[in-house]
Coordinates of C-alpha atoms and ligand atoms in Angstrom, one line a residue:
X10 CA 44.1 81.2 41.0
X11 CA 43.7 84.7 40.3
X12 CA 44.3 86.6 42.9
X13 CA 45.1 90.6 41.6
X14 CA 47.1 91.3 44.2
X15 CA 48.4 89.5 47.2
X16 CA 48.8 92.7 48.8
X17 CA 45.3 92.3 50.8
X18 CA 46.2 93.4 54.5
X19 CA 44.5 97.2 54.6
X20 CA 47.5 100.1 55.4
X21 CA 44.9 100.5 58.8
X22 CA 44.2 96.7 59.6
X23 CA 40.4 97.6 59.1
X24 CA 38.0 98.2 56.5
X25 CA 38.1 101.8 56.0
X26 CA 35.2 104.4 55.7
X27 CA 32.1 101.8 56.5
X28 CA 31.5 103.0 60.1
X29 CA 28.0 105.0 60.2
X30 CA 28.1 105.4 57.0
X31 CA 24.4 105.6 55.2
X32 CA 23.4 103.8 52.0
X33 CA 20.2 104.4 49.8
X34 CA 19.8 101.4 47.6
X35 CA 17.2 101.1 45.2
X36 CA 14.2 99.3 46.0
X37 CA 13.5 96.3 44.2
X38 CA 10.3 93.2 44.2
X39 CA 12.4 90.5 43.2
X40 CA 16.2 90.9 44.4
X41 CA 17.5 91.1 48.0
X42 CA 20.4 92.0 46.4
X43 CA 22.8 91.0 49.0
X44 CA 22.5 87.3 51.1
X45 CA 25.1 85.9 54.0
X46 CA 26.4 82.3 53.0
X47 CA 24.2 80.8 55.4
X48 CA 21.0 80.6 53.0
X49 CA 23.0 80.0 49.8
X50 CA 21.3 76.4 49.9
X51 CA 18.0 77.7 49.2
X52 CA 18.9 78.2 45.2
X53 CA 19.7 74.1 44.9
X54 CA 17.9 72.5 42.4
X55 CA 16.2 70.2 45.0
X56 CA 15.4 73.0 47.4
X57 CA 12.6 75.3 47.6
X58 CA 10.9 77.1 44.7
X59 CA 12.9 80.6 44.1
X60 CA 9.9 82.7 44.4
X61 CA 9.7 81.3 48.1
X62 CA 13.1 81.8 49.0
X63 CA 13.5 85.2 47.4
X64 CA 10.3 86.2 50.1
X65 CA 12.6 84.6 52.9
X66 CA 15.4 85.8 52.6
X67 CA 13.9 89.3 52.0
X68 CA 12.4 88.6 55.3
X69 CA 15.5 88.1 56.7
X70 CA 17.6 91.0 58.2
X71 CA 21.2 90.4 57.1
X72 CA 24.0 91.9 60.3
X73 CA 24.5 95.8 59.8
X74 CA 21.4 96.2 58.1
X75 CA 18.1 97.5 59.4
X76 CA 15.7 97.4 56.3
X77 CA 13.0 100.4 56.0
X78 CA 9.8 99.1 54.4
X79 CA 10.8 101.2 51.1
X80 CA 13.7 99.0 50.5
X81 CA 16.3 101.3 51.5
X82 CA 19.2 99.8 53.9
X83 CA 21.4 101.9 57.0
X84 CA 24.6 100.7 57.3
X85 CA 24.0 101.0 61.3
X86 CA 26.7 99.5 62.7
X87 CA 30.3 97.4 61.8
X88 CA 31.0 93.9 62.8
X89 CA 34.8 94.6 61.5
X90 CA 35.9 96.3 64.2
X91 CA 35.3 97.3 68.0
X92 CA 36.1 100.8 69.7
X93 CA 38.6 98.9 71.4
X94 CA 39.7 96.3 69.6
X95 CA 40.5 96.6 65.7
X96 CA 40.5 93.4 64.0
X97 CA 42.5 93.2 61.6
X98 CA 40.7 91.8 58.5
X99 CA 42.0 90.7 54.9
X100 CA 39.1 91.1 52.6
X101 CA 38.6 89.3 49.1
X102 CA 36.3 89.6 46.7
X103 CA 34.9 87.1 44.7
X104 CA 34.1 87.6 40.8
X105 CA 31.8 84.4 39.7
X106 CA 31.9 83.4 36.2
X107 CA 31.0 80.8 33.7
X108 CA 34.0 80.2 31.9
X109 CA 34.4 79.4 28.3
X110 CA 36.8 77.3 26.4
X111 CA 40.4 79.4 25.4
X112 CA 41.2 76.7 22.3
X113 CA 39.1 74.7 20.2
X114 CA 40.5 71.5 21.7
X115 CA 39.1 73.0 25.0
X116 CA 35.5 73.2 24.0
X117 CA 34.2 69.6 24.0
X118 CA 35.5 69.3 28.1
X119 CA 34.2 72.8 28.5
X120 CA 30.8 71.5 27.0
X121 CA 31.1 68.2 29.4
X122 CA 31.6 70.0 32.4
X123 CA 28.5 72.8 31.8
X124 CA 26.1 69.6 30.8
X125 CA 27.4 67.8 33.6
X126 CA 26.2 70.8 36.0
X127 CA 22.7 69.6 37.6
X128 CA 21.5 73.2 37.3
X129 CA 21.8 72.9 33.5
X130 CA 20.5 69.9 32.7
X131 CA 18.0 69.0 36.0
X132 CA 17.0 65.5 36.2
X133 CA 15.1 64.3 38.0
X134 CA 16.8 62.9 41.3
X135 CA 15.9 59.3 40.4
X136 CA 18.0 59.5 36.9
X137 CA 20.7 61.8 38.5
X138 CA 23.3 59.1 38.1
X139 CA 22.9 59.9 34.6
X140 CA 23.7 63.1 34.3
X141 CA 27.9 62.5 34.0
X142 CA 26.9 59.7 30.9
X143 CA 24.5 62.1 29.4
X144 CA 26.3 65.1 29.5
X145 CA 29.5 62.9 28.0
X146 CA 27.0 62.2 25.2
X147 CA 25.8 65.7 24.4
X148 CA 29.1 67.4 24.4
X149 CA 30.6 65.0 21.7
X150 CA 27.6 65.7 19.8
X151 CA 27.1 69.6 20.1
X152 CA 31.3 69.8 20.5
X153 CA 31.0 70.3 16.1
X154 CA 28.8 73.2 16.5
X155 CA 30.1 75.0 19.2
X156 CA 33.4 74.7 17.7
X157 CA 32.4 75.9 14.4
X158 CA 31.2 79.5 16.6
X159 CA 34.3 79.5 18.8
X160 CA 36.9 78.9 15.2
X161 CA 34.5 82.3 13.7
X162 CA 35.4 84.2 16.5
X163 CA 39.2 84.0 17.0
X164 CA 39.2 80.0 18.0
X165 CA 38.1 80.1 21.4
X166 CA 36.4 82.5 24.2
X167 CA 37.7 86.2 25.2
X168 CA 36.2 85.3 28.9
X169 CA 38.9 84.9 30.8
X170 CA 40.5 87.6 29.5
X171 CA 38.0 90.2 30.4
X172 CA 36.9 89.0 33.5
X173 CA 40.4 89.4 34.4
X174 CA 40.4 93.0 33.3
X175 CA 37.0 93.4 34.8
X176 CA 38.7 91.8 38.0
X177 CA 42.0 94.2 37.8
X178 CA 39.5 97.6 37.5
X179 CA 37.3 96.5 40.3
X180 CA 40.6 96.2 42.3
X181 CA 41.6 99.8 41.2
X182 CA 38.1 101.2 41.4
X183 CA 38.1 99.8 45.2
X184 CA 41.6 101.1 45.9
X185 CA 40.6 104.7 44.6
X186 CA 37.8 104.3 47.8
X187 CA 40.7 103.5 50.0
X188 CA 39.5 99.9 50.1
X189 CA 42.3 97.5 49.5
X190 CA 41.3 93.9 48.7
X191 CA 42.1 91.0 47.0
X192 CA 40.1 89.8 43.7
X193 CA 39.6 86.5 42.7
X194 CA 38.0 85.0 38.8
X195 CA 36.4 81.8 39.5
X196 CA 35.0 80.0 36.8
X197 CA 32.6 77.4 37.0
X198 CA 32.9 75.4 33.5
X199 CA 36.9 76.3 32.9
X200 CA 39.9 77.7 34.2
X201 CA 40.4 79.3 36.6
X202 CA 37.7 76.9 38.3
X203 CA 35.8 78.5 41.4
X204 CA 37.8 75.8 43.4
X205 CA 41.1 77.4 42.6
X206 CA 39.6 80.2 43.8
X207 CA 38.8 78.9 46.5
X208 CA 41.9 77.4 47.7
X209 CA 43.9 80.5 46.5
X210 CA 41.5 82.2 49.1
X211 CA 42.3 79.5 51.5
X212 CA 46.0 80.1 51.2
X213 CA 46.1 83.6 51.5
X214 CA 43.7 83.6 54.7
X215 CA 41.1 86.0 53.8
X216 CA 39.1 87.1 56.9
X217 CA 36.0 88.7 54.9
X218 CA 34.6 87.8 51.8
X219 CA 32.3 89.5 49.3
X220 CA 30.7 86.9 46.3
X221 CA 30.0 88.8 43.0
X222 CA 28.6 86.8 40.6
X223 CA 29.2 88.9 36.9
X224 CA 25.6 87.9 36.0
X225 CA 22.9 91.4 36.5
X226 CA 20.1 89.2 36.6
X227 CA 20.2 85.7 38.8
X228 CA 19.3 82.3 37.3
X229 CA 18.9 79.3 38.7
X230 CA 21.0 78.1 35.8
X231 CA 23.9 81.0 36.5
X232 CA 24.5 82.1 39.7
X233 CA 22.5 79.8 41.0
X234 CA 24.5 76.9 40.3
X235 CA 27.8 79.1 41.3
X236 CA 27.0 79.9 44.6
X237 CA 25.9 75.9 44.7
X238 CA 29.2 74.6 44.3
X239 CA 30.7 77.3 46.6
X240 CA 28.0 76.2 49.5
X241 CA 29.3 72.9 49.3
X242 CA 32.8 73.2 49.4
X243 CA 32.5 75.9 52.6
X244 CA 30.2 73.5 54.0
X245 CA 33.0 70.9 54.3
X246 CA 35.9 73.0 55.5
X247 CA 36.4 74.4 58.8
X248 CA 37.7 77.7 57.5
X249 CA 35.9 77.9 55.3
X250 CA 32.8 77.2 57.1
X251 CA 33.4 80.2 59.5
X252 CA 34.4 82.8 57.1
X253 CA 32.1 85.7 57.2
X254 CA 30.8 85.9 53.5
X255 CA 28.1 88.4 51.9
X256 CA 26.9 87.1 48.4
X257 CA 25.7 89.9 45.9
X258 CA 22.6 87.4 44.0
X259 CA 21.6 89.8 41.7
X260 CA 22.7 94.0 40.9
X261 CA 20.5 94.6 37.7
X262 CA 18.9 97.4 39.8
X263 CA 21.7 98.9 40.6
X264 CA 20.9 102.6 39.2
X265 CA 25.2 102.9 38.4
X266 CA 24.3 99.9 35.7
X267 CA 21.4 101.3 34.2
X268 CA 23.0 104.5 34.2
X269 CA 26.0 102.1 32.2
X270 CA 23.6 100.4 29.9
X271 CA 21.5 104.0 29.5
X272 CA 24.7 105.8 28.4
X273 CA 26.0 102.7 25.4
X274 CA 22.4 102.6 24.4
X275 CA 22.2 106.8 23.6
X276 CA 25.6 106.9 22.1
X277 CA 25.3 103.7 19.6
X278 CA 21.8 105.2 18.8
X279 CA 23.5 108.3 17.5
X280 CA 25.3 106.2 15.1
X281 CA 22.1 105.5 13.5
X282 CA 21.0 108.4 10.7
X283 CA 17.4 108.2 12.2
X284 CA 17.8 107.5 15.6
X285 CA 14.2 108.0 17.2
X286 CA 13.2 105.8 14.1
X287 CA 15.3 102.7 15.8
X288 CA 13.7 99.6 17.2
X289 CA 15.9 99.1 20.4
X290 CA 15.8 95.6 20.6
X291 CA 17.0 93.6 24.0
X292 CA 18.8 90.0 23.2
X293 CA 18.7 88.0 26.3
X294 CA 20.5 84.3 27.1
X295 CA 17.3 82.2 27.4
X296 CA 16.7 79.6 29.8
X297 CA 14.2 76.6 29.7
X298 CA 10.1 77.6 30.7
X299 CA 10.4 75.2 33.5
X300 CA 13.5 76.7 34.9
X301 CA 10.9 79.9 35.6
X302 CA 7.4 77.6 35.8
X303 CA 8.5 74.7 37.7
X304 CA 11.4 75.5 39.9
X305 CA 10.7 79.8 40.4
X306 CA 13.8 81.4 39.1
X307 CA 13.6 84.6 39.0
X308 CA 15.4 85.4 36.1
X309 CA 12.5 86.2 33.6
X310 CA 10.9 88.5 36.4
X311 CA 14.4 90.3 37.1
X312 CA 15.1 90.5 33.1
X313 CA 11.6 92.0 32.3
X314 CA 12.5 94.5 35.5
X315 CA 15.6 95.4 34.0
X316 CA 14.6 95.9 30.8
X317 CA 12.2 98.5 32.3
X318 CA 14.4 100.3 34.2
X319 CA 16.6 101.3 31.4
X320 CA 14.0 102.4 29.6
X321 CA 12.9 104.4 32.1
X322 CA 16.0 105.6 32.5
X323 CA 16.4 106.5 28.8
X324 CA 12.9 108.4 28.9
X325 CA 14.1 110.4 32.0
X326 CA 16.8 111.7 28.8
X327 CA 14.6 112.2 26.7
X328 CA 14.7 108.7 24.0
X329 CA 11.4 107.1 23.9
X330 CA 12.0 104.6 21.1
X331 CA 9.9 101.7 20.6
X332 CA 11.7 98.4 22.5
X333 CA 11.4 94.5 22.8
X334 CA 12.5 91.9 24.5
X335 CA 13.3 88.2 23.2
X336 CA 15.5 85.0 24.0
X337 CA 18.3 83.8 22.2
X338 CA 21.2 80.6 22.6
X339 CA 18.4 77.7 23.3
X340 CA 20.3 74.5 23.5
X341 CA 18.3 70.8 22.8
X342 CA 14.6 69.6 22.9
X343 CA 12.8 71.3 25.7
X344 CA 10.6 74.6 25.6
X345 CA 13.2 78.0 26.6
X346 CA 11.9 81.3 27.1
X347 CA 10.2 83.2 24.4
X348 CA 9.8 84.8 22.1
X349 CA 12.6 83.6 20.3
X350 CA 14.7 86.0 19.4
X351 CA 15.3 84.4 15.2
X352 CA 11.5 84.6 14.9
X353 CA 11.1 88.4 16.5
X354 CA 13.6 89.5 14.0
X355 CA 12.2 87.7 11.5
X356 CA 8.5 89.1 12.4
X357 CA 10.0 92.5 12.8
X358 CA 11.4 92.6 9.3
X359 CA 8.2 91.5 8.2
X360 CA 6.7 93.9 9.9
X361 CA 8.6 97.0 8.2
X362 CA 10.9 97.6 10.8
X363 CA 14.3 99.2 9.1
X364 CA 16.6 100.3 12.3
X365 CA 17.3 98.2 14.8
X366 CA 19.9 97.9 17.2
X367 CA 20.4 94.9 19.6
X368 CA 21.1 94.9 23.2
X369 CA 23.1 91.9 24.6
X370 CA 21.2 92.6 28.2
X371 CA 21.8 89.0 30.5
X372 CA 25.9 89.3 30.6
X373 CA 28.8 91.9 30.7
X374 CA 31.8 90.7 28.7
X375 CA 31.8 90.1 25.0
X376 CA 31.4 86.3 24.4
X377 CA 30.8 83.8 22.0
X378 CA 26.7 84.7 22.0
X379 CA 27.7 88.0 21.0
X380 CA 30.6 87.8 18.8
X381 CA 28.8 85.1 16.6
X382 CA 25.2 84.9 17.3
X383 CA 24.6 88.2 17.6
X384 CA 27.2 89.7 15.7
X385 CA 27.4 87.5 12.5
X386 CA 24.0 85.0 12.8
X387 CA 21.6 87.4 13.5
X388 CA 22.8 90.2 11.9
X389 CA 22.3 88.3 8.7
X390 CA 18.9 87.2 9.2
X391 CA 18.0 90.6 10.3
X392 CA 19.3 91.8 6.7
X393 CA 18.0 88.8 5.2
X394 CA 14.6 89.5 6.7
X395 CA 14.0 92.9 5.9
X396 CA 15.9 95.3 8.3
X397 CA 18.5 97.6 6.7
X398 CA 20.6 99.0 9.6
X399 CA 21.5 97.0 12.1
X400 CA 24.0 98.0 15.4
X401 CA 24.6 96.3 18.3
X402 CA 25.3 97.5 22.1
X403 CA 28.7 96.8 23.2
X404 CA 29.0 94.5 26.4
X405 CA 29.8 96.8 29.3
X406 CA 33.1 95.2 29.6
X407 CA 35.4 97.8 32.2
X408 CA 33.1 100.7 31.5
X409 CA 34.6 102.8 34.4
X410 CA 30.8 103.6 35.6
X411 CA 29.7 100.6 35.1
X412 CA 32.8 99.3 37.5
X413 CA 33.0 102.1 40.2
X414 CA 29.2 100.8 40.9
X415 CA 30.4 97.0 41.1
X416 CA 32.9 98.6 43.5
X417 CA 30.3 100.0 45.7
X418 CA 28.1 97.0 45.5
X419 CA 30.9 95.2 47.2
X420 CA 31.4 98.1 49.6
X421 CA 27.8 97.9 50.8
X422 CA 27.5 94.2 50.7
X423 CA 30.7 94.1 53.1
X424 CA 28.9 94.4 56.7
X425 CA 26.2 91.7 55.5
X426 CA 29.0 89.0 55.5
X427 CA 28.1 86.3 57.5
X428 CA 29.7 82.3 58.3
X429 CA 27.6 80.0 56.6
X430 CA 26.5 77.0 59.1
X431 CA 27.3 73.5 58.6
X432 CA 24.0 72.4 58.5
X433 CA 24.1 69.4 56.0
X434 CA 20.9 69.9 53.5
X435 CA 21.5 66.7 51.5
X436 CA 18.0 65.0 51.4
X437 CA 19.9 61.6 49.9
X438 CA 20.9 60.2 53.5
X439 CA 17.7 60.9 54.8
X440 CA 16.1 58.8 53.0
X441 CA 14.4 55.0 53.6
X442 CA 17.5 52.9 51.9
X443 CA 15.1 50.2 50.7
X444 CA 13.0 53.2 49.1
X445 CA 16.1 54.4 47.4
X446 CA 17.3 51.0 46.3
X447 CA 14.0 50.0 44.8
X448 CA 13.5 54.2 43.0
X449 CA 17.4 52.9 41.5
X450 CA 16.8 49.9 40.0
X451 CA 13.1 50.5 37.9
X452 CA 15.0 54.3 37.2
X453 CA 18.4 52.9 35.7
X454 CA 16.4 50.4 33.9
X455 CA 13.7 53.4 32.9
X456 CA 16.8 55.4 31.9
X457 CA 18.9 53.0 29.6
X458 CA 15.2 52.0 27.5
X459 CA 15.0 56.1 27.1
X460 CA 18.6 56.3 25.9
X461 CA 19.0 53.9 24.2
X462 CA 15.6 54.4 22.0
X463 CA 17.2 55.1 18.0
X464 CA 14.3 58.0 18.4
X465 CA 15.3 59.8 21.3
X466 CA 19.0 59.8 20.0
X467 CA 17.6 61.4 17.0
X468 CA 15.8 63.8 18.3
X469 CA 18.5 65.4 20.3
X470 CA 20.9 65.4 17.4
X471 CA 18.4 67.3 15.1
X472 CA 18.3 69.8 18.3
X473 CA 21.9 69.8 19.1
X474 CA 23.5 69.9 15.5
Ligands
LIG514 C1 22.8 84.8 31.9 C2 23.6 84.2 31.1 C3 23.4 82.7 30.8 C4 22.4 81.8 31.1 C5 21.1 82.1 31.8 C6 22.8 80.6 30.5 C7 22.0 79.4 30.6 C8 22.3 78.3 29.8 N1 23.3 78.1 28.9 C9 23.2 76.8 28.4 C10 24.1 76.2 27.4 C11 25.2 76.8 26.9 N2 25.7 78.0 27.2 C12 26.9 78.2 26.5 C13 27.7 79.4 26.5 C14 27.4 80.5 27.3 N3 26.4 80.7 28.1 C15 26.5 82.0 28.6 C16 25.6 82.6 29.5 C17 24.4 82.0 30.0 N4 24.0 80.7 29.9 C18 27.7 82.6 28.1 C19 28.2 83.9 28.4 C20 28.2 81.6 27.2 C21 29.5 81.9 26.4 C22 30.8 81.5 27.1 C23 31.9 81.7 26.1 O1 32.6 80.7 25.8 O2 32.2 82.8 25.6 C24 27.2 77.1 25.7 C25 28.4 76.9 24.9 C26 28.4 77.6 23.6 C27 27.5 76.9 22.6 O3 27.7 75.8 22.3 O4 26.5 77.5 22.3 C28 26.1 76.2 25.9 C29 26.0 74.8 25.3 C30 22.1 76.2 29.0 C31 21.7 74.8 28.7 C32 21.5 77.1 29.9 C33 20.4 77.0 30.8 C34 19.9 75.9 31.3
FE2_515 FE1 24.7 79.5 28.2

């Protein structure tokens, strides 16, 4: 329940300074960048590939928006208010987040509830019944490790925290434009859950909403898996249902954050005593190959974008130092993104690299992947490996450019909200009830043999531990 302010109701009873106003956004292949509620569906794990619904929903021509073929968007119109008739509207905004333990007695539940998420561990639908056991079973296992990193960094996550501060700068950096609005943190894997959120929302009657999730890049796995739990809580509530919402999917384009990231980059490199002889290397959270492969998210695509964007942006200034890119934070047995980022930093000591500085790229607070993995683990192995400076990028955090341009990225998203329908998408009742009884029994009995096999139990606690 985290509502900055409660004083939401705009001193005019409308949203200020968005009539005929013009906005150039960058173009960009893979982002829409802004979505009404009424598609959010299309990001479920069951539904269609992401590559396909990223090309539909591009298609699609959100209210207030008239797309030119280079990607650039006219506000042309508002749907807040009429020459006659001002409504009045109460707008939130919505920060998404993933939420991390606060002690260590937190961080087995915290674990329980992120492998309980069918977006990070997707089963097939025929074994999904085993995804609350499985998950049970994997957090008491990896709950030893994960608290080891959590007790090295102060005994539990900063999240909260910042995306609070995050939340109270946005409010200010929206309030300097003459916008006044409410902000909300939900979390999906800890408190404050997104359904606080939500109810808080509820409770204070929000008229207009704006979704931004604090993930640049979108992931199936991230945002993805946020905006799936919101879809199916609006879906059942009347209110809810009818609120006019604008989700923000993905804002690694945005040319305020690469500015952002452009501007840490430069200044750490100063730090260096030979700073066109750094290797500027990007560390991004990884996600499993068939997350990209199988089921299209777009997250490798948009990271690989971003990546070059900044460097763009940092030729434009003048720094052309080498760059990679590599995956770090893979979790159990399957294949994740590469390359890895423990064997590039290995290869790259080998290699005589002796500057390098790493660039947490795939989230904007400081967290545990930082503070530990980046900061302590790989660090030494870098050292170990060959490399004899080492810095590392700060997380954006409240960066006051990198906020004033969250701030517009509401303000723009704001005449693209829409009320989701209530369309049901569940496949589960449509289906032949013998066909699903018979798929229940050979999968449970499939499941428990798999399970229960000394081997596979094995296996994932070599990965997990
Ligand atoms: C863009 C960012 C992230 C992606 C993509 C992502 C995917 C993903 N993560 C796991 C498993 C774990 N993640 C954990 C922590 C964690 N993950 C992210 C971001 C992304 N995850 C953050 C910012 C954090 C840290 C939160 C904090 O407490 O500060 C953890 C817990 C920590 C640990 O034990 O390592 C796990 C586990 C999977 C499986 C996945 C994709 C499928
Ligand atoms: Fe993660």
């Amino acid at each position: 329940m985290e509502a900055v302010s409660t004083s939401s109701i705009l001193p005019h009873g409308k949203v200020s300074g968005l009539n005929h106003r013009s906005f150039n956004q960058k173009s960009s292949m893979s982002c829409p960048q802004t979505r009404s509620f009424k598609s959010a569906h299309c990001y479920s794990s069951e539904g269609l590939k992401g590559s396909q619904l990223l090309n539909s929903i591009e298609k699609r021509n959100p209210v207030g928006q008239t797309f030119s073929s280079a990607g650039a968007y006219t506000y042309v119109g508002s749907a807040v208010e009429s020459p006659t008739h001002a409504v009045e509207e109460k707008v939130g905004v919505l920060l998404l987040n993933l939420g991390g333990p606060e002690t260590l007695h937190d961080v087995q539940p915290f674990l329980f509830n992120l492998f309980a998420d069918p977006d990070i561990i997707r089963l097939p639908r025929l074994f999904q019944f085993l995804q609350r056991p499985l998950a049970q079973l994997i957090s008491v296992i990896r709950a030893p490790k994960s608290k080891e990193g959590y007790a090295a960094i102060g005994g539990g996550s900063p999240l909260r925290k910042i995306t609070d501060e995050q939340a109270h700068a946005i409010k200010a950096a929206l309030e300097a434009k003459n916008m006044h609005v409410n902000v909300y943190v939900g979390m999906r894997y800890w408190y404050p859950f997104t359904e606080e959120a939500i109810e808080q929302i509820k409770k204070d009657k929000i008229t207009r909403l704006v979704v931004l999730p604090l993930y640049p890049q979108f992931s199936i796995s991230t945002t993805g898996s946020s905006i799936r739990v919101l879809e199916s809580i609006f879906r059942e509530d009347a209110y809810l249902s009818r609120l006019p919402v604008s989700i923000i999917q993905c804002w690694y384009q945005r040319q305020g954050y690469i500015n952002s990231m452009a501007d840490l980059i430069e200044e750490e490199l100063q730090i260096f005593s030979k700073p066109k002889e750094v290797m500027i290397f990007f560390s991004a959270h990884g996600v499993p190959v068939s997350y990209v492969e199988d089921a299209g998210d777009p997250y490798r695509d948009q990271m690989e974008e971003c990546i070059y964007l900044i460097m763009q942006e940092l030729k434009a200034r003048g720094i052309s130092n080498k760059h990679t890119l590599a995956y770090q934070s893979r979790v159990g047995p399957v294949q994740w993104l590469k390359p890895y980022t423990d064997e590039v930093l290995v290869e790259l000591g080998q290699k005589g690299v002796k500057s390098l500085l790493a660039v947490p790229v795939s989230f904007v607070s400081e967290h545990i992947e930082t503070l530990e993995e980046i900061d302590m683990e790989y660090k030494h192995l870098a050292l170990e490996s060959g490399i004899e400076n080492w810095g590392r990028v700060p997380a954006l955090g409240c960066t006051s450019s990198f906020i004033t341009d969250l701030a517009d990225a509401v303000i723009e998203a704001l005449p693209a909200a829409k009320a989701m329908t209530t369309q049901s998408t569940s496949k589960e009742f449509n289906m032949d009830p013998v066909n699903y009884a018979i798929k229940m029994f050979f999968g449970s009995i499939l499941a428990f043999v798999l399970l229960l096999s000394p081997k596979m139990i094995s296996k994932f606690k070599n990965q997990l531990f």
